[in-house]
Tab-separated table of C-alpha atoms in Angstrom:
chain	number	residue	atom	x	y	z
Z	67	UNK	CA	-4.347	0.772	-12.713
Z	68	UNK	CA	-5.414	4.401	-11.005
Z	69	UNK	CA	-8.620	2.616	-9.194
Z	70	UNK	CA	-5.903	0.196	-8.093
Z	71	UNK	CA	-3.929	2.972	-6.939
Z	72	UNK	CA	-6.964	4.615	-5.563
Z	73	UNK	CA	-7.650	1.605	-3.617
Z	74	UNK	CA	-4.384	1.387	-1.770
Z	75	UNK	CA	-5.075	4.595	-1.012
Z	76	UNK	CA	-8.065	4.394	1.075
Z	77	UNK	CA	-6.218	1.369	2.511
Z	78	UNK	CA	-3.729	2.837	3.513
Z	79	UNK	CA	-5.369	6.038	5.121
Z	80	UNK	CA	-8.033	3.087	7.240
Z	81	UNK	CA	-4.498	2.242	8.989
Z	82	UNK	CA	-3.697	5.462	9.271
Z	83	UNK	CA	-6.950	5.881	11.407
Z	84	UNK	CA	-6.460	2.154	12.986
Z	85	UNK	CA	-3.398	3.590	14.287
Z	86	UNK	CA	-5.059	6.997	15.242
Z	87	UNK	CA	-7.416	5.264	17.368
Z	88	UNK	CA	-4.611	2.752	19.001
Z	89	UNK	CA	-2.777	5.782	20.193
Z	90	UNK	CA	-5.311	8.299	21.132
Z	91	UNK	CA	-7.173	5.319	23.363
Z	92	UNK	CA	-3.626	4.568	24.497
Z	93	UNK	CA	-3.441	0.918	23.493
Z	94	UNK	CA	-0.259	1.478	21.106
Z	95	UNK	CA	1.890	-0.421	22.834
Z	96	UNK	CA	4.916	1.995	21.020
Z	97	UNK	CA	2.608	5.352	20.778
Z	98	UNK	CA	5.949	6.527	18.947
Z	99	UNK	CA	6.461	3.389	16.038
Z	100	UNK	CA	2.701	3.910	15.677
Z	101	UNK	CA	2.589	7.786	15.153
Z	102	UNK	CA	5.655	6.991	12.112
Z	103	UNK	CA	3.687	4.266	11.028
Z	104	UNK	CA	1.004	7.092	10.348
Z	105	UNK	CA	3.234	9.097	9.396
Z	106	UNK	CA	5.542	6.988	6.259
Z	107	UNK	CA	1.332	5.329	5.523
Z	108	UNK	CA	0.344	9.074	5.019
Z	109	UNK	CA	3.183	9.724	2.875
Z	110	UNK	CA	2.878	6.468	1.105
Z	111	UNK	CA	-0.688	6.976	0.150
Z	112	UNK	CA	0.059	10.810	-1.393
Z	113	UNK	CA	2.785	9.187	-3.441
Z	114	UNK	CA	0.093	6.455	-4.491
Z	115	UNK	CA	-2.630	10.124	-4.926
Z	116	UNK	CA	0.284	11.470	-7.552
Z	117	UNK	CA	0.626	8.127	-9.258
Z	118	UNK	CA	-3.091	7.530	-9.727
Z	119	UNK	CA	-3.572	10.631	-11.347
Z	120	UNK	CA	-0.382	10.028	-13.120
Z	121	UNK	CA	-2.415	7.102	-14.855
Z	122	UNK	CA	-5.667	8.976	-15.193
Z	123	UNK	CA	-4.361	11.214	-17.455
Z	124	UNK	CA	-1.713	8.859	-19.403
Z	125	UNK	CA	1.022	10.569	-18.324
Z	126	UNK	CA	4.519	8.724	-19.324
Z	127	UNK	CA	6.568	8.653	-15.623
Z	128	UNK	CA	3.824	6.723	-13.656
Z	129	UNK	CA	5.030	2.948	-14.433
Z	130	UNK	CA	8.256	2.303	-12.723
Z	131	UNK	CA	7.194	3.862	-9.080
Z	132	UNK	CA	4.227	1.383	-9.391
Z	133	UNK	CA	6.356	-1.615	-10.202
Z	134	UNK	CA	8.250	-0.378	-7.450
Z	135	UNK	CA	5.705	-0.139	-5.336
Z	136	UNK	CA	4.385	-3.011	-6.311
Z	137	UNK	CA	7.504	-4.994	-5.642
Z	138	UNK	CA	8.371	-3.672	-2.039
Z	139	UNK	CA	4.630	-4.873	-0.896
Z	140	UNK	CA	5.876	-8.683	-1.828
Z	141	UNK	CA	8.342	-8.656	0.833
Z	142	UNK	CA	5.953	-6.731	2.481
Z	143	UNK	CA	3.651	-9.755	2.413
Z	144	UNK	CA	6.545	-12.651	3.240
Z	145	UNK	CA	7.248	-10.855	6.699
Z	146	UNK	CA	3.505	-10.635	7.778
Z	147	UNK	CA	3.585	-14.438	6.416
Z	148	UNK	CA	6.518	-15.267	8.629
Z	149	UNK	CA	5.851	-13.333	11.845
Z	150	UNK	CA	2.948	-15.498	11.947
Z	151	UNK	CA	0.448	-12.503	12.413
Z	152	UNK	CA	-2.462	-11.005	10.400
Z	153	UNK	CA	-1.930	-14.094	8.387
Z	154	UNK	CA	-4.852	-12.949	6.298
Z	155	UNK	CA	-3.692	-9.495	5.167
Z	156	UNK	CA	-0.010	-10.568	4.481
Z	157	UNK	CA	-2.139	-12.644	1.993
Z	158	UNK	CA	-4.211	-9.659	0.763
Z	159	UNK	CA	-0.932	-7.804	0.292
Z	160	UNK	CA	0.808	-10.271	-2.299
Z	161	UNK	CA	-2.765	-10.663	-3.954
Z	162	UNK	CA	-2.757	-6.894	-4.385
Z	163	UNK	CA	1.236	-6.931	-5.272
Z	164	UNK	CA	0.896	-9.670	-7.946
Z	165	UNK	CA	-2.553	-8.296	-9.190
Z	166	UNK	CA	-0.945	-4.891	-9.766
Z	167	UNK	CA	2.229	-6.476	-12.086
Z	168	UNK	CA	-0.831	-8.323	-13.935
Z	169	UNK	CA	-3.074	-4.759	-14.285
Z	170	UNK	CA	0.104	-2.981	-14.731
Z	171	UNK	CA	1.553	-5.229	-17.948
Z	172	UNK	CA	-2.320	-4.964	-18.561
Z	173	UNK	CA	-1.883	-1.252	-18.912
Z	174	UNK	CA	1.405	-1.280	-21.220
Z	175	UNK	CA	-0.245	-3.547	-23.734
Z	176	UNK	CA	-2.977	-1.431	-24.246
Z	177	UNK	CA	-0.366	2.018	-24.111
Z	178	UNK	CA	1.334	-0.042	-27.486
């Protein structure tokens, strides 16, 4: 599960870099919103790094925040799908959320 969380961190950092490049180039439609997106993505990435570390060291607290994160990805995926923008990203976000639930279930079964 730690690798799944770290892969999500890589994606979030990648999108943060994308938004920063858009801001610097002056292509961001709303620079303030783009900056807030970067801040939020980096905060979530930092949280996911802590969760991944928890999975790696075998802590007992990381299960709930992992489930919460993947549960939050589902409405994000649905909103992206309904907006009709970035349809492929909506599919990927939904697939990652569902796969994350599967990995969590397997990790929980192994812990028992």
